[in-house]
mmCIF file of N, CA and C in Angstrom:
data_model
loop_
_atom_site.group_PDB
_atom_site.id
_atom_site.type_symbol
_atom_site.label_atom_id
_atom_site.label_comp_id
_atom_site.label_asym_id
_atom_site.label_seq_id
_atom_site.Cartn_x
_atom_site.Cartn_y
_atom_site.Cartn_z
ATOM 1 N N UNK A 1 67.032 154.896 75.331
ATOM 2 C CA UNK A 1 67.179 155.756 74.182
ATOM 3 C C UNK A 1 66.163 156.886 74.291
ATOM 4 N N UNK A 2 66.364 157.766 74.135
ATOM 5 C CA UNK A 2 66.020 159.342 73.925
ATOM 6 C C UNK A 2 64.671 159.560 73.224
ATOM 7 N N UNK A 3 63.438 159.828 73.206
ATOM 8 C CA UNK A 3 62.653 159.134 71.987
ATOM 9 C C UNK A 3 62.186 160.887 71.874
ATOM 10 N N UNK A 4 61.490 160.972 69.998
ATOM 11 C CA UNK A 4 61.248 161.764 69.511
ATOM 12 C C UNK A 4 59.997 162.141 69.310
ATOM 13 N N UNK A 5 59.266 163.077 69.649
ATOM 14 C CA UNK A 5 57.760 163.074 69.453
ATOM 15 C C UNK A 5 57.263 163.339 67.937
ATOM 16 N N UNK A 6 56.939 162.481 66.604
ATOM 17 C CA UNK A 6 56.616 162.976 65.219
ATOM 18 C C UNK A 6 54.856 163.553 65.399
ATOM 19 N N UNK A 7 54.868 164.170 64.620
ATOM 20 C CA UNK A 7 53.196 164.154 64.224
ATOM 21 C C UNK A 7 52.875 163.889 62.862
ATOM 22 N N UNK A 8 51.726 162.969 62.475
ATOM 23 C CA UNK A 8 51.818 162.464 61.160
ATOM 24 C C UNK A 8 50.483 162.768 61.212
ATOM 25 N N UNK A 9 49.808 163.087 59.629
ATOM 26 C CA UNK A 9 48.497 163.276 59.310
ATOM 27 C C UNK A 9 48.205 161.873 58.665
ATOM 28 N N UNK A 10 47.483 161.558 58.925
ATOM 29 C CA UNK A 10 47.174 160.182 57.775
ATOM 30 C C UNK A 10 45.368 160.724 57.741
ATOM 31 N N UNK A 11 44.862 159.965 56.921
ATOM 32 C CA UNK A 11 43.179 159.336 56.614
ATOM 33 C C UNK A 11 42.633 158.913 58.006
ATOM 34 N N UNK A 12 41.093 158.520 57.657
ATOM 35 C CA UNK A 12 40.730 158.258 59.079
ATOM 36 C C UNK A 12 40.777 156.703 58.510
ATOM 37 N N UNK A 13 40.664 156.125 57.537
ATOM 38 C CA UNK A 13 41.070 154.476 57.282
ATOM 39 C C UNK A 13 42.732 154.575 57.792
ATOM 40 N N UNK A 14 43.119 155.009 57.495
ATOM 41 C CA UNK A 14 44.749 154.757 57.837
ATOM 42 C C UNK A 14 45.166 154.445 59.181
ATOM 43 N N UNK A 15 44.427 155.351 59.756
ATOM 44 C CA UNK A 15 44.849 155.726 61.191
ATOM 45 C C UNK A 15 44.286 154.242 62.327
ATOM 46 N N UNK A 16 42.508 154.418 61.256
ATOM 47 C CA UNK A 16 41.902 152.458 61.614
ATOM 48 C C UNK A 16 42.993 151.368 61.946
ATOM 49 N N UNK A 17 43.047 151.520 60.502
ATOM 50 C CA UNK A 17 44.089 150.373 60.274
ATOM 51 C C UNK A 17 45.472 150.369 61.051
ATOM 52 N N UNK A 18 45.136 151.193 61.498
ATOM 53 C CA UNK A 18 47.079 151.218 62.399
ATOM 54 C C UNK A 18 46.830 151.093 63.907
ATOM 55 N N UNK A 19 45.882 151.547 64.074
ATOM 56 C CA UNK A 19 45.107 150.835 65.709
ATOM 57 C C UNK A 19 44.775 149.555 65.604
ATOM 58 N N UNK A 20 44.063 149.072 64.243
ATOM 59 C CA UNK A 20 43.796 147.723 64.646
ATOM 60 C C UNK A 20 44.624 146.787 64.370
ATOM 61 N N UNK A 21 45.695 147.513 63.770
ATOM 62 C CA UNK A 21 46.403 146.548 63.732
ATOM 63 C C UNK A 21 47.682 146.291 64.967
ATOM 64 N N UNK A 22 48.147 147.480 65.580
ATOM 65 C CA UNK A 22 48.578 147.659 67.372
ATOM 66 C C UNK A 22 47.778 146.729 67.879
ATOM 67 N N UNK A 23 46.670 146.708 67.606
ATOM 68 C CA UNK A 23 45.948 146.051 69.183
ATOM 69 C C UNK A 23 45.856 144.820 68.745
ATOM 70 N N UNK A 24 45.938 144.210 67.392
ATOM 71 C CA UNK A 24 45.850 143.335 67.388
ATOM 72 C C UNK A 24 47.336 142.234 67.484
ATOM 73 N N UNK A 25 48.489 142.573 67.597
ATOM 74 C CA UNK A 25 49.891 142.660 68.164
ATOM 75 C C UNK A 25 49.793 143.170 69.499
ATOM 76 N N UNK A 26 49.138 143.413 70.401
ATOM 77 C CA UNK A 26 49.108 143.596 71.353
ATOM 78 C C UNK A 26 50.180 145.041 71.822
ATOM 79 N N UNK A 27 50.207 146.212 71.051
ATOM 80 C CA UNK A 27 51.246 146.751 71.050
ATOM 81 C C UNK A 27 50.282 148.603 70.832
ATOM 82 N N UNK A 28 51.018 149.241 71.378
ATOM 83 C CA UNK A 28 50.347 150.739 71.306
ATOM 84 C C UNK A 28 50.810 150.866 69.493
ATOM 85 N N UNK A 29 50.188 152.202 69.188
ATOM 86 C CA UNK A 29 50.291 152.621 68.162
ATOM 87 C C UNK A 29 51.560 152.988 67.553
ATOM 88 N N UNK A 30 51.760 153.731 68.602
ATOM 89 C CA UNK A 30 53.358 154.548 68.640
ATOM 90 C C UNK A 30 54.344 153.196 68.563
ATOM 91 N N UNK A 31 54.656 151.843 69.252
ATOM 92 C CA UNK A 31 55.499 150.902 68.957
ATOM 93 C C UNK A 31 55.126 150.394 67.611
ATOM 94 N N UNK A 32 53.867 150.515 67.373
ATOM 95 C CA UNK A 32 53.687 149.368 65.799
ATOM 96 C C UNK A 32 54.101 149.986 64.498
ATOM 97 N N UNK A 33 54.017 151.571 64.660
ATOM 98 C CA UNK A 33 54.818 152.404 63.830
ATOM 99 C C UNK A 33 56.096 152.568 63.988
ATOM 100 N N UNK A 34 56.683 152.435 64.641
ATOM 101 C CA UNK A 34 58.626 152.749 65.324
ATOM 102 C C UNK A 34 58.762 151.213 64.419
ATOM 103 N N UNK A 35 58.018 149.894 64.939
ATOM 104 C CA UNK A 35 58.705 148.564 64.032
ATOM 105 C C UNK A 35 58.580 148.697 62.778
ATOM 106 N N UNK A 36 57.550 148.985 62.211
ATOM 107 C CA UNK A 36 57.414 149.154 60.883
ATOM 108 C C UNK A 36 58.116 150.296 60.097
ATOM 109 N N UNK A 37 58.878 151.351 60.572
ATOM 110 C CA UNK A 37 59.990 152.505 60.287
ATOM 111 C C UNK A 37 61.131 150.893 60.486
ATOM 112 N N UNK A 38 61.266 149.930 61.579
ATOM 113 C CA UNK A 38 62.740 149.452 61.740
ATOM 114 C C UNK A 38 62.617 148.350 60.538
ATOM 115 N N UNK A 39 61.420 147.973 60.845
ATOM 116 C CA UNK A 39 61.485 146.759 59.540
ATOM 117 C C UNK A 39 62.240 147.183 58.155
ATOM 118 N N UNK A 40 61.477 148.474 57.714
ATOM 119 C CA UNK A 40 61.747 148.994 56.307
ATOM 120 C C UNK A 40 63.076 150.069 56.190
ATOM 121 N N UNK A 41 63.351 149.939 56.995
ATOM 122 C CA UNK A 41 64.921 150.605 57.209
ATOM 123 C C UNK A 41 65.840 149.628 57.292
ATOM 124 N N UNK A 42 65.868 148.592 57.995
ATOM 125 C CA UNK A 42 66.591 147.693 58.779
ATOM 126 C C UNK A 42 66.784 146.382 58.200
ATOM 127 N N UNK A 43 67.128 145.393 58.653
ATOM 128 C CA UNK A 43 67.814 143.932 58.008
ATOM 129 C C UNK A 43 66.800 143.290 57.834
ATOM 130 N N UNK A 44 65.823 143.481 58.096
ATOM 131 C CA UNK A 44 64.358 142.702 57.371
ATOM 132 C C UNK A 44 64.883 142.522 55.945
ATOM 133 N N UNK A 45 65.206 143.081 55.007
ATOM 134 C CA UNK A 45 64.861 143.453 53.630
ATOM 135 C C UNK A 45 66.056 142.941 53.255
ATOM 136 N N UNK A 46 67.469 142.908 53.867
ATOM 137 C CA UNK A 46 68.439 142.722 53.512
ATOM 138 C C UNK A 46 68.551 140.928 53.586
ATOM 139 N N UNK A 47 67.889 140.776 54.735
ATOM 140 C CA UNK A 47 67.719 139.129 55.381
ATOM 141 C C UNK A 47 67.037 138.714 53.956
ATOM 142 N N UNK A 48 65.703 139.109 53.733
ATOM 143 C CA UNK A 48 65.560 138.095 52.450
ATOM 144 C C UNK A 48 65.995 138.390 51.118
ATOM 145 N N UNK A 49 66.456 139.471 51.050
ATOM 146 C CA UNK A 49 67.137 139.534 49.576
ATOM 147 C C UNK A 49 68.515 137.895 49.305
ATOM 148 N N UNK A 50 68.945 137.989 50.938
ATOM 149 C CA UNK A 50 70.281 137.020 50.842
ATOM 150 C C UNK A 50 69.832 135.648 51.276
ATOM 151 N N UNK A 51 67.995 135.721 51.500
ATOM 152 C CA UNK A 51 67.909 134.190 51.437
ATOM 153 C C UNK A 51 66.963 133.644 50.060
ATOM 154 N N UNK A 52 66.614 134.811 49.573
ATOM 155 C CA UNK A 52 66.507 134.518 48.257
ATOM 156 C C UNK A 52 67.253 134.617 47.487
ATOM 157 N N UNK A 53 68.718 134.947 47.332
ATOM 158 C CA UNK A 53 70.207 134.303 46.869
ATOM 159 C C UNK A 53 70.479 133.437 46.797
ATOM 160 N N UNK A 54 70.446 132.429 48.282
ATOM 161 C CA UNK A 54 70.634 131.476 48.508
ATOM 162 C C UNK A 54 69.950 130.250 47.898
ATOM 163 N N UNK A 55 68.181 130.431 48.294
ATOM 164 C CA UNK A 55 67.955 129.928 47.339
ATOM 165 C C UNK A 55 67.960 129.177 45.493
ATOM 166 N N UNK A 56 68.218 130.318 45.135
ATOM 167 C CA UNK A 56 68.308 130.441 43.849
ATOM 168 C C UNK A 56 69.983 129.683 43.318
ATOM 169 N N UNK A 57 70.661 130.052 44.123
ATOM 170 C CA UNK A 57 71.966 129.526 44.346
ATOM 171 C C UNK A 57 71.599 127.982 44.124
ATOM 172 N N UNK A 58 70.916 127.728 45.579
ATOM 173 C CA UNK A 58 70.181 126.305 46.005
ATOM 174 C C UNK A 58 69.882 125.568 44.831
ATOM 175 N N UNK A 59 68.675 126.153 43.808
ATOM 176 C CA UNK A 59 67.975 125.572 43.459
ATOM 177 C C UNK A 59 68.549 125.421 41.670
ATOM 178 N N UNK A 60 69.380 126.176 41.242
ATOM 179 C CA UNK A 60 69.566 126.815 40.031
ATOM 180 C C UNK A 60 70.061 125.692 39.196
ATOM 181 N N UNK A 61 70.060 124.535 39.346
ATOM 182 C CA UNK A 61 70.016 123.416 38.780
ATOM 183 C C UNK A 61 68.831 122.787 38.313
ATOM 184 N N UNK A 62 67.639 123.063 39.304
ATOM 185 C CA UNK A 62 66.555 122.800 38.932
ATOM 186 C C UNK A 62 65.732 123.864 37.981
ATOM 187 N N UNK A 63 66.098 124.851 37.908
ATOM 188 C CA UNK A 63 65.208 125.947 37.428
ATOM 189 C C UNK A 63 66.116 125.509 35.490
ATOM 190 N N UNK A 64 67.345 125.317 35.684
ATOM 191 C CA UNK A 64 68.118 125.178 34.213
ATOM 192 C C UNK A 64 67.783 124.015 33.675
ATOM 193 N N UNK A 65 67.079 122.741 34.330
ATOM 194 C CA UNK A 65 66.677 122.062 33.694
ATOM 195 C C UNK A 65 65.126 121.944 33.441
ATOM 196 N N UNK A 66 64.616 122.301 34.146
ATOM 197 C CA UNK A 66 63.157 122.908 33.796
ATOM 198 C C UNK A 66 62.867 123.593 32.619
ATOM 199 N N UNK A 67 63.962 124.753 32.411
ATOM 200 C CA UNK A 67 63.671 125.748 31.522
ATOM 201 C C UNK A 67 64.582 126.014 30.575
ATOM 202 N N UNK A 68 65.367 124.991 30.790
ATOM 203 C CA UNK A 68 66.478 124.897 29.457
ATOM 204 C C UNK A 68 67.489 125.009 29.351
ATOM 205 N N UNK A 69 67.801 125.173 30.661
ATOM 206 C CA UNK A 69 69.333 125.416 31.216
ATOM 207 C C UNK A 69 70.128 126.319 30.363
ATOM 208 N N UNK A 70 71.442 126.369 30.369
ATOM 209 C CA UNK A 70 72.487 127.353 30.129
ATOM 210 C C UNK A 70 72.367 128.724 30.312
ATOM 211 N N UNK A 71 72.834 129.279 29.320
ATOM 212 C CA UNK A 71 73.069 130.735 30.426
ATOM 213 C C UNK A 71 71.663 131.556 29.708
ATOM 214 N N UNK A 72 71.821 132.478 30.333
ATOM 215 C CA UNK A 72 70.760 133.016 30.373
ATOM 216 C C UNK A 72 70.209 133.674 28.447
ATOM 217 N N UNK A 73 69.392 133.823 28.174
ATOM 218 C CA UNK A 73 69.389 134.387 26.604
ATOM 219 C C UNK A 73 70.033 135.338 26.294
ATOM 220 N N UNK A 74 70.660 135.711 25.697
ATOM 221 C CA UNK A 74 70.774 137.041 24.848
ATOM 222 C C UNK A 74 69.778 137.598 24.026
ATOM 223 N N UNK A 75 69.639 138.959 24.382
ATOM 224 C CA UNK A 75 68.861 139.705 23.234
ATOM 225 C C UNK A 75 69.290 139.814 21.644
ATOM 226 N N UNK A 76 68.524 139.875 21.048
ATOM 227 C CA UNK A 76 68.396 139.653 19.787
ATOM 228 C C UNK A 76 69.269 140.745 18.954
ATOM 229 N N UNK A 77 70.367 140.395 18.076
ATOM 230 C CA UNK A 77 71.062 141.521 17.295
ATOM 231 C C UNK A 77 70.586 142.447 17.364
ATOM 232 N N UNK A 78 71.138 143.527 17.300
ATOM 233 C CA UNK A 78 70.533 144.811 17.117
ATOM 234 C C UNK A 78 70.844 145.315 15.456
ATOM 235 N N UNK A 79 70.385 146.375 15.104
ATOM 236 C CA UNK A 79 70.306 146.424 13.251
ATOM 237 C C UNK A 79 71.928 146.912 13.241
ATOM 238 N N UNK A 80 72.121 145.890 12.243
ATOM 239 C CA UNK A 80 73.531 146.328 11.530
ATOM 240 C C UNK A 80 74.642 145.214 12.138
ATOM 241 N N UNK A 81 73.967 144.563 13.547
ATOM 242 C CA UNK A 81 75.044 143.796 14.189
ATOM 243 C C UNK A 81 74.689 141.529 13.840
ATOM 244 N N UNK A 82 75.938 140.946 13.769
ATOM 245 C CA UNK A 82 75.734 139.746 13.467
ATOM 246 C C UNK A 82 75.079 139.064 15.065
ATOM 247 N N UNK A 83 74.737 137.903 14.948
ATOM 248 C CA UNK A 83 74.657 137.337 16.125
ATOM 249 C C UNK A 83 75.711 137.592 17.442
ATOM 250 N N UNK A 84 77.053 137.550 17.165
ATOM 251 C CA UNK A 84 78.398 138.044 17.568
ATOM 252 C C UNK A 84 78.055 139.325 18.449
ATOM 253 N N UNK A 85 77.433 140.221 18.321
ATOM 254 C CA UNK A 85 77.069 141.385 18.843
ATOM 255 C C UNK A 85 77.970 142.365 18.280
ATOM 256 N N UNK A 86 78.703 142.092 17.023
ATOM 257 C CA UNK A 86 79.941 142.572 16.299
ATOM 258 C C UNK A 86 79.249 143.698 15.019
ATOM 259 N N UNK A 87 79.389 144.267 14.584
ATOM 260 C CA UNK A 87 79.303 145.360 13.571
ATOM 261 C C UNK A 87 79.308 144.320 11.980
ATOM 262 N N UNK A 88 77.968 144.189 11.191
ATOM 263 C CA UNK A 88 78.864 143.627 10.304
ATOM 264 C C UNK A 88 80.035 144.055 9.363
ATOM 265 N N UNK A 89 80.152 143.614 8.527
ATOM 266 C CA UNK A 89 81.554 144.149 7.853
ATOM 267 C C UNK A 89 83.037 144.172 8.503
ATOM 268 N N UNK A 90 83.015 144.221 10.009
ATOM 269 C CA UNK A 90 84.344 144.187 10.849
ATOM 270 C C UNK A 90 84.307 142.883 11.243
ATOM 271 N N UNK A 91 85.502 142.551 11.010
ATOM 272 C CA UNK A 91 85.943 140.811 11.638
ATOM 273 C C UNK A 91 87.190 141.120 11.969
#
């Protein structure tokens, strides 16, 4: 693949922190920034959104009896409306 030369200004902590953290991955600067652009672009984010789905999926028996199960609350009438979420006076 074709690669692009960026130039980025950062801090001189920033720039620290992005060397030490390359070297400490064993990886140049330029790769530890390209993963961290793929991470936060890429199926990183998507991967745990859908295994924290799953989870919750998983577990959502335990969390409803813990905490009281059924569906989730409703907010509280708003002025003028019955519990119903209905207008009073209209039935």
């Amino acid at each position: 693949m074709a690669k692009t030369q960026l130039n980025v200004r950062v801090d001189e902590g920033t720039a620290r922190a992005a060397r030490e953290r390359a070297l400490a991955r064993g990886m140049s600067v330029n790769r530890y920034i390209e993963e961290l652009v793929r991470q936060d672009t890429g199926e990183v984010g998507h991967t745990f959104v859908e295994a924290a789905a799953d989870f919750m999926k998983q577990y959502e028996s335990v969390f409803a009896e813990e905490f009281g199960g059924g569906a989730p609350a409703r907010a509280k009438p708003g002025v003028g409306e019955d519990r119903e979420g209905t207008r009073e006076g209209r039935h």
